[in-house]
Amino acid sequence: VLDNVLDSKVCFKNGFLFGVATASYQIEGAWNVSGKGESIWDRYTHEHPERVFDHQNADTADASYYKVKEDVRVMKEMGISLYRFSVSWPRILPNGMSNEINEDGLRYYHELLDELKLNGITPVVTMYHWDLPQSLQDLGGWTNPIMADYFVDYARVLLENFGEKVKIWLTFNEPLSFCHDGYGGDDAPGGRSSGFEDYLCGHTVLRAHALVYRLFDNEFRRKNGGVMGITLCFSWMEAATTSAEDQAAAETARQFNLGWFAHPIFSESGDYPPIMRKLVDANSKRQGFPRSRLPYFTPQEVKMLKGSYDFLGLNHYTTYLIKQGSRKLKATPSFLDDMNVKVFQRDDWPKTNSTWLKVVPWGFRKSLNWVRLNYNNPKTLITENGVAFEAGLRDIRRINYIDSYLRSLHDAMFKDGCFVVGYIYWSLLDNFEWMRGFSERFGLYEVDYKSPNLTRTPRLSAKYFTNVAKTGCLPNSYADYTYNSDYS
Ligand code: PNW
């Protein structure tokens, strides 16, 4: 009988890693302390408070800069084995360039890395999670091709200083988000030039990624060991109907969203997805541009990019339905016009506190299988998955979300053979959720923004996740977590 119960339990194999994630600007605070330079998010939230929910900014955020011991203790208690955090470029290089290194920046991340080591937690370090030094934005930021060289200089500083302590590196977090939303939309730096600057950004970022991967491979791996990847976000794009047109539209949407950054690195043929090349080239021509708005790689760059990874970092949150588009091409370009599909979600999918995020667990399995089939089943680490609900400790719906997404992940791994090595929840703590300020709470731990200490308190979901991380299995029922006098 016991064997049957154990058989039916959903367990991840020994060695599967559980973790939690954060990012520098979203939690650190101390925005102008001890030599840190200004980032584009500092500048943007200060100059355009009206664009952010409730005029908020992350000047203080969770004050994690001052709470290394406290935050690591919480992780230790949860029994997780990975902590994914990002390094603030302007905290290390106040002016963005490596001629001036801020010693306090190095000290802070050493303190964090040492504390993690003391507690047996493996760091997963993102070099860039959106907080570009403002001085580099003044040169055009990621739309300026030279930014790739400055990123290499910065990466070298990180590899030289932290290479002995960090074995799992990510170059970038979600280029699609910070290129499209930052240079083609409303995120910092507020480029609002979609269909043009976002492609320039993407091009520089892809080159920068490959240069840093080759630097790591040629100069650091032998000495320090370790692995390097890139984190891409992939919302599942499901065709809304079985019609050939909608099926093709959904595939186009996948190529424009994941393929834009994944195809050059993870595909057999390299370079941008053929459908993206074709559509943007044709539209640029029709709009009278002298050349394609999507830049071309040299053959050497295609080669340098192809295979520039040891693993894929995948962020997955939700699913969209896709129908064939019907837009007439406008004179002003945009990414959405180039892709030309209709994107929507079903009204009966469970809602969350993020307008864009509906609970659709089966999309996770489909995303992972699409990656498996298109990129030859790369080693994958889930670097983010999570959900925001209203403040409060009895977050049964968050438990529900995590549990259902983990079941879908389990099916992808054990029924379909997807090669996934770990799962990192976003986020450890409530934090500054970019344009939506502190209004969206993703944390396993609640942060009380009214208390002077920014007190952290575990939600029910923290208890659930602790159990999962410690046993490697999903509970047969999570009734245990539903009624608990501690949380009433
Ligand atoms: C991520 N989507 O961005 C970021 O990496 C985090 O910094 C952020 O806090 C988190 O998601 C929650 O919003 C995403 O459209 C942006 O599917 C967009 C999507 C997913 C993630």
Short mmCIF file of N, CA, C and O in Angstrom, two decimals, residues 1-11 473-477:
data_model
loop_
_atom_site.label_atom_id
_atom_site.label_comp_id
_atom_site.label_asym_id
_atom_site.label_seq_id
_atom_site.Cartn_x
_atom_site.Cartn_y
_atom_site.Cartn_z
N VAL A 1 0.85 -1.20 0.00
CA VAL A 1 0.00 0.00 0.00
C VAL A 1 0.88 1.24 0.00
O VAL A 1 0.71 2.15 -0.81
N LEU A 2 1.88 1.22 0.89
CA LEU A 2 2.79 2.35 0.98
C LEU A 2 3.47 2.60 -0.37
O LEU A 2 3.61 3.74 -0.81
N ASP A 3 3.87 1.47 -1.02
CA ASP A 3 4.53 1.61 -2.32
C ASP A 3 3.64 2.32 -3.33
O ASP A 3 4.10 3.14 -4.11
N ASN A 4 2.36 1.95 -3.30
CA ASN A 4 1.42 2.58 -4.23
C ASN A 4 1.32 4.07 -3.99
O ASN A 4 1.31 4.86 -4.92
N VAL A 5 1.26 4.42 -2.73
CA VAL A 5 1.17 5.84 -2.39
C VAL A 5 2.41 6.56 -2.91
O VAL A 5 2.34 7.62 -3.52
N LEU A 6 3.57 5.93 -2.67
CA LEU A 6 4.81 6.57 -3.10
C LEU A 6 4.88 6.67 -4.62
O LEU A 6 5.31 7.68 -5.16
N ASP A 7 4.40 5.60 -5.30
CA ASP A 7 4.41 5.62 -6.76
C ASP A 7 3.59 6.76 -7.32
O ASP A 7 3.95 7.36 -8.31
N SER A 8 2.48 7.03 -6.67
CA SER A 8 1.58 8.03 -7.22
C SER A 8 2.04 9.44 -6.87
O SER A 8 1.51 10.42 -7.36
N LYS A 9 3.02 9.54 -6.00
CA LYS A 9 3.51 10.86 -5.64
C LYS A 9 4.28 11.48 -6.80
O LYS A 9 4.98 10.80 -7.54
N VAL A 10 4.11 12.77 -6.96
CA VAL A 10 4.83 13.48 -8.00
C VAL A 10 6.16 13.96 -7.42
O VAL A 10 6.19 14.87 -6.60
N CYS A 11 7.23 13.27 -7.84
CA CYS A 11 8.55 13.61 -7.29
C CYS A 11 9.52 13.96 -8.41
O CYS A 11 9.47 13.40 -9.49
N CYS A 473 9.27 16.43 -3.62
CA CYS A 473 7.98 15.90 -4.07
C CYS A 473 6.87 16.93 -3.82
O CYS A 473 6.96 17.75 -2.92
N LEU A 474 5.81 16.83 -4.63
CA LEU A 474 4.63 17.65 -4.38
C LEU A 474 3.76 16.92 -3.37
O LEU A 474 3.64 15.69 -3.41
N PRO A 475 3.16 17.65 -2.45
CA PRO A 475 2.29 16.99 -1.48
C PRO A 475 1.08 16.38 -2.19
O PRO A 475 0.62 16.92 -3.18
N ASN A 476 0.60 15.22 -1.68
CA ASN A 476 -0.57 14.59 -2.29
C ASN A 476 -1.78 15.49 -2.21
O ASN A 476 -2.61 15.51 -3.11
N SER A 477 -1.87 16.19 -1.11
CA SER A 477 -2.92 17.19 -1.01
C SER A 477 -2.31 18.34 -0.24
O SER A 477 -1.46 18.14 0.61
#
